[in-house]
Short mmCIF file of C-alpha atoms in Angstrom, two decimals:
data_model
loop_
_atom_site.label_atom_id
_atom_site.label_comp_id
_atom_site.label_asym_id
_atom_site.label_seq_id
_atom_site.Cartn_x
_atom_site.Cartn_y
_atom_site.Cartn_z
CA MET Q 60 4.23 -6.29 -2.59
CA SER Q 61 5.00 -5.36 0.84
CA VAL Q 62 4.25 -1.97 1.31
CA ILE Q 63 0.15 -0.95 1.15
CA VAL Q 64 -1.43 2.34 1.94
CA VAL Q 65 -5.32 2.26 3.50
CA THR Q 66 -7.03 5.14 2.65
CA GLY Q 67 -10.72 6.34 3.41
CA THR Q 68 -13.48 7.56 1.02
CA GLY Q 69 -13.79 10.17 3.99
CA THR Q 70 -13.73 10.17 7.72
CA GLY Q 71 -14.61 8.02 9.99
CA VAL Q 72 -15.11 4.85 7.95
CA GLY Q 73 -13.14 2.61 9.53
CA LYS Q 74 -9.77 2.64 8.23
CA THR Q 75 -8.30 2.31 11.22
CA ILE Q 76 -10.18 -0.76 12.11
CA VAL Q 77 -9.46 -2.43 8.36
CA THR Q 78 -5.61 -1.86 8.86
CA SER Q 79 -5.86 -3.33 12.38
CA ALA Q 80 -7.58 -6.54 10.40
CA ILE Q 81 -4.85 -6.78 8.25
CA ALA Q 82 -2.51 -6.46 10.53
CA ALA Q 83 -3.55 -9.00 12.82
CA ILE Q 84 -4.03 -11.88 10.00
CA ALA Q 85 -0.71 -11.21 8.86
CA GLN Q 86 0.99 -11.10 12.17
CA SER Q 87 -0.48 -14.24 13.13
CA ASP Q 88 0.35 -16.24 9.92
CA GLY Q 89 3.93 -15.84 11.06
CA ARG Q 90 4.68 -12.31 9.22
CA ARG Q 91 6.38 -9.13 10.26
CA VAL Q 92 4.49 -6.38 10.29
CA ALA Q 93 4.79 -2.66 10.72
CA VAL Q 94 2.08 0.08 10.25
CA ILE Q 95 2.57 3.61 10.11
CA LYS Q 96 0.38 6.59 11.11
CA ALA Q 97 1.16 8.93 8.47
CA ALA Q 98 -0.94 11.50 10.79
CA GLN Q 99 -2.77 11.75 13.90
CA ALA Q 100 -4.99 14.71 14.40
CA GLY Q 101 -6.93 13.87 17.13
CA LEU Q 102 -7.55 11.82 19.91
CA HIS Q 103 -9.94 9.23 21.18
CA GLU Q 104 -11.98 10.30 24.16
CA ASP Q 105 -9.62 8.27 26.46
CA GLY Q 106 -6.78 9.92 25.04
CA THR Q 107 -5.19 7.12 22.60
CA GLY Q 108 -4.98 7.37 19.13
CA ASP Q 109 -5.05 5.24 16.18
CA LEU Q 110 -1.92 3.13 16.70
CA ASP Q 111 -2.93 2.28 20.16
CA THR Q 112 -6.24 0.31 18.73
CA VAL Q 113 -3.89 -1.37 15.94
CA ARG Q 114 -1.88 -2.64 19.27
CA ARG Q 115 -4.79 -3.26 21.28
CA LEU Q 116 -6.27 -5.33 18.17
CA ALA Q 117 -3.57 -6.80 15.94
CA GLY Q 118 -0.44 -7.82 18.82
CA ALA Q 119 2.71 -7.57 18.55
CA VAL Q 120 3.19 -5.08 15.63
CA THR Q 121 5.28 -2.29 14.91
CA THR Q 122 4.07 0.85 14.62
CA ARG Q 123 5.14 4.28 14.25
CA GLU Q 124 2.93 8.00 13.86
CA LEU Q 125 4.74 10.27 12.13
CA ALA Q 126 2.95 13.14 13.55
CA ARG Q 127 0.35 14.20 16.15
CA TYR Q 128 -1.66 16.80 16.59
CA LEU Q 129 -4.23 17.35 19.22
CA ASP Q 130 -7.29 18.96 16.82
CA PRO Q 131 -9.49 16.46 14.94
CA LEU Q 132 -8.77 18.21 11.97
CA ALA Q 133 -7.17 18.00 8.71
CA PRO Q 134 -3.15 17.21 9.21
CA GLU Q 135 -2.15 20.42 7.84
CA THR Q 136 -4.77 22.86 9.52
CA ALA Q 137 -3.79 21.03 12.54
CA ALA Q 138 -0.41 22.03 12.22
CA ARG Q 139 -0.35 24.91 11.46
CA ARG Q 140 -2.70 25.87 14.48
CA SER Q 141 -0.62 24.02 16.38
CA GLY Q 142 2.52 25.75 15.57
CA LEU Q 143 3.94 21.69 14.81
CA PRO Q 144 5.92 20.59 11.77
CA THR Q 145 4.15 19.34 8.85
CA VAL Q 146 4.41 15.40 7.21
CA GLY Q 147 4.82 15.55 3.28
CA PRO Q 148 5.32 12.55 1.31
CA ALA Q 149 8.94 12.29 1.39
CA ASP Q 150 8.89 11.60 5.32
CA ILE Q 151 6.67 8.62 4.85
CA ALA Q 152 8.32 7.53 2.18
CA ALA Q 153 11.08 7.37 4.08
CA ALA Q 154 9.41 5.74 7.43
CA ALA Q 155 8.06 2.67 4.87
CA SER Q 156 11.51 2.24 2.92
CA GLN Q 157 12.99 2.11 6.81
CA LEU Q 158 10.55 -0.34 7.88
CA ASP Q 159 9.94 -2.28 4.66
CA GLU Q 160 13.85 -3.61 5.11
CA THR Q 161 12.85 -5.16 8.45
CA HIS Q 162 8.93 -6.55 8.04
CA ASP Q 163 7.10 -8.05 5.73
CA LEU Q 164 4.56 -5.96 5.34
CA VAL Q 165 4.21 -2.50 5.89
CA ILE Q 166 0.49 -0.72 6.12
CA ILE Q 167 0.56 3.07 5.93
CA GLU Q 168 -2.74 4.63 6.84
CA GLY Q 169 -3.61 7.88 5.96
CA ALA Q 170 -5.78 10.36 7.63
CA GLY Q 171 -9.48 11.25 6.97
CA GLY Q 172 -9.89 11.23 3.10
CA LEU Q 173 -7.80 10.93 -0.05
CA LEU Q 174 -7.22 14.16 -0.76
CA VAL Q 175 -6.96 16.05 2.65
CA ARG Q 176 -3.89 18.19 3.00
CA PHE Q 177 -1.05 17.11 4.59
CA ASP Q 178 1.53 20.02 4.12
CA GLY Q 179 1.44 23.80 2.69
CA ASN Q 180 2.40 21.94 -0.61
CA GLY Q 181 -1.13 20.80 -0.68
CA SER Q 182 0.55 17.29 -0.87
CA THR Q 183 -1.54 14.19 0.46
CA ILE Q 184 -1.55 10.53 0.77
CA ALA Q 185 -2.11 9.97 -2.71
CA ASP Q 186 1.46 11.78 -3.38
CA ALA Q 187 3.44 9.54 -1.11
CA ALA Q 188 1.68 6.31 -2.53
CA TRP Q 189 2.65 7.58 -5.80
CA ALA Q 190 5.79 8.62 -4.84
CA MET Q 191 6.63 5.51 -3.70
CA GLY Q 192 5.09 3.31 -6.33
CA VAL Q 193 2.63 1.27 -3.72
CA PRO Q 194 -0.87 0.16 -4.21
CA MET Q 195 -3.44 1.76 -2.50
CA LEU Q 196 -6.84 0.34 -0.34
CA MET Q 197 -10.05 2.12 -0.03
CA VAL Q 198 -12.10 1.59 2.86
CA ALA Q 199 -15.65 3.01 2.34
CA GLN Q 200 -18.89 3.15 4.12
CA ALA Q 201 -22.09 0.42 3.96
CA SER Q 202 -24.57 3.33 4.04
CA LEU Q 203 -26.42 5.80 1.53
CA GLY Q 204 -23.83 8.34 -0.56
CA THR Q 205 -21.21 5.66 -0.12
CA LEU Q 206 -21.01 5.53 -3.96
CA ASN Q 207 -20.24 8.85 -4.62
CA ALA Q 208 -17.50 9.52 -2.17
CA THR Q 209 -15.77 5.95 -3.61
CA ALA Q 210 -16.13 7.06 -7.24
CA LEU Q 211 -14.14 10.23 -6.51
CA THR Q 212 -11.83 8.11 -4.85
CA ALA Q 213 -11.30 5.76 -7.41
CA GLU Q 214 -11.21 8.43 -10.37
CA VAL Q 215 -8.35 10.23 -8.83
CA LEU Q 216 -6.35 7.15 -8.52
CA LEU Q 217 -6.65 6.24 -12.19
CA LYS Q 218 -5.70 9.65 -13.10
CA ARG Q 219 -2.50 9.47 -11.16
CA GLY Q 220 -1.49 6.25 -12.24
CA ILE Q 221 -1.76 4.63 -8.76
CA GLU Q 222 -2.85 1.07 -8.27
CA SER Q 223 -5.92 0.29 -6.55
CA LEU Q 224 -6.74 -2.78 -4.73
CA GLY Q 225 -10.00 -2.55 -4.30
CA VAL Q 226 -12.31 -1.67 -1.73
CA VAL Q 227 -13.42 -2.74 2.37
CA ILE Q 228 -16.39 -1.80 3.43
CA GLY Q 229 -15.03 -0.75 7.19
CA SER Q 230 -18.10 -1.28 9.45
CA TRP Q 231 -21.17 -3.52 8.13
CA PRO Q 232 -23.92 -2.77 10.06
CA ALA Q 233 -25.81 -5.78 12.42
CA GLU Q 234 -29.13 -4.81 10.20
CA PRO Q 235 -28.20 -3.64 6.99
CA ASP Q 236 -30.76 -1.18 5.04
CA LEU Q 237 -31.91 -1.32 1.58
CA ALA Q 238 -29.20 1.00 0.43
CA ALA Q 239 -26.36 -0.95 2.42
CA ARG Q 240 -27.49 -4.11 0.37
CA CYS Q 241 -27.94 -3.04 -2.73
CA ASN Q 242 -23.99 -1.45 -2.59
CA LEU Q 243 -22.57 -4.81 -2.07
CA GLU Q 244 -23.13 -4.77 -5.98
CA ASP Q 245 -22.66 -1.48 -6.65
CA LEU Q 246 -19.55 -0.57 -4.55
CA PRO Q 247 -17.27 -2.87 -6.49
CA VAL Q 248 -18.81 -1.07 -9.76
CA ALA Q 249 -18.08 2.63 -7.99
CA ALA Q 250 -14.71 1.65 -7.25
CA GLY Q 251 -13.32 0.07 -10.45
CA ALA Q 252 -12.09 -2.66 -8.39
CA PRO Q 253 -13.11 -5.82 -6.68
CA LEU Q 254 -15.19 -6.01 -2.84
CA LEU Q 255 -12.39 -7.28 -0.83
CA GLY Q 256 -14.25 -7.43 2.57
CA ALA Q 257 -16.69 -6.33 5.17
CA ILE Q 258 -15.74 -6.04 8.68
CA PRO Q 259 -18.77 -6.30 11.34
CA GLU Q 260 -19.93 -3.37 12.96
CA GLY Q 261 -18.25 -3.02 16.28
CA ALA Q 262 -15.65 -5.44 15.94
CA GLY Q 263 -13.25 -2.84 17.57
CA GLN Q 264 -14.58 -3.79 20.52
CA LEU Q 265 -14.04 -7.50 20.59
CA ASN Q 266 -11.14 -8.56 22.85
CA PRO Q 267 -7.76 -10.14 20.20
CA ALA Q 268 -9.08 -13.77 19.45
CA GLN Q 269 -12.11 -12.26 18.62
CA PHE Q 270 -11.00 -9.71 16.13
CA LEU Q 271 -8.78 -11.93 14.84
CA GLU Q 272 -11.74 -14.52 13.85
CA SER Q 273 -14.09 -11.57 12.67
CA ALA Q 274 -11.10 -10.37 10.60
CA ARG Q 275 -10.43 -13.52 8.52
CA ALA Q 276 -14.40 -13.95 8.20
CA GLY Q 277 -14.66 -10.22 6.75
CA LEU Q 278 -11.57 -10.02 4.72
CA SER Q 279 -10.40 -11.58 0.93
CA PRO Q 280 -8.10 -14.58 1.17
CA TRP Q 281 -5.90 -11.99 -1.22
CA PHE Q 282 -5.02 -10.86 2.63
CA GLY Q 283 -5.52 -14.41 4.34
CA GLY Q 284 -9.15 -14.16 5.24
CA ASP Q 285 -12.17 -16.19 4.07
CA PHE Q 286 -14.37 -13.12 2.51
CA ASP Q 287 -16.55 -14.13 -0.63
CA PRO Q 288 -17.96 -11.55 -1.83
CA GLU Q 289 -20.55 -13.24 -3.93
CA GLN Q 290 -21.43 -15.23 -1.23
CA PHE Q 291 -21.65 -12.16 0.91
CA ALA Q 292 -24.14 -10.69 -1.37
CA MET Q 293 -26.15 -13.80 -2.07
CA THR Q 294 -26.59 -13.61 1.97
CA TYR Q 295 -28.05 -10.11 1.73
CA LYS Q 296 -29.79 -10.11 -1.32
CA SER Q 297 -32.49 -7.28 -1.94
CA GLY Q 298 -34.52 -9.16 -4.27
#
């Protein structure tokens, strides 16, 4: 497998940090890595986008942004408001196919949640994954309410015949509450797939060396990390 799609169970769940963590480990291990941002809708306060974060944290990886819209909205809505072209599954697949020829790993990061509209036809990042026949990784919150959003996302993947690699918690709080601690056991059930990591809260503010260390600790050996879901859950066992 050389292409994966990273989707969130909603917006602001940590997709970019998880994408950066996967890319950082792979790049450190000597793999040629490319990251595609299917559509950048809205910018950070300093005027940068998600791929700027990836480059800052993961180092010398290839990046490609297929569309940029200033409004922080669903890509189709942002494109319509700005008068700019939309991005569809064919565009995403073409970019991934091209980069796959010269890279060992291509990571495609979606926008918002799984069924956010990318164009006037109602196309989504799920359609792109299905068209390419590549697996998806879910990124979820740790907090109360995450189980429903995760289960809904997982159900769509199952019904559409898209392979789900598992779920990663995009921002594990320094002081997790009862819901977060219980969700360590409940999230894999809701996802119907394994818990493949938990990235510490604030990891995106670390320098590259510290971030790589955090990424290895927070991601499963499946990605080249050291994360053990059972041991992690035992650490925070609620009793």
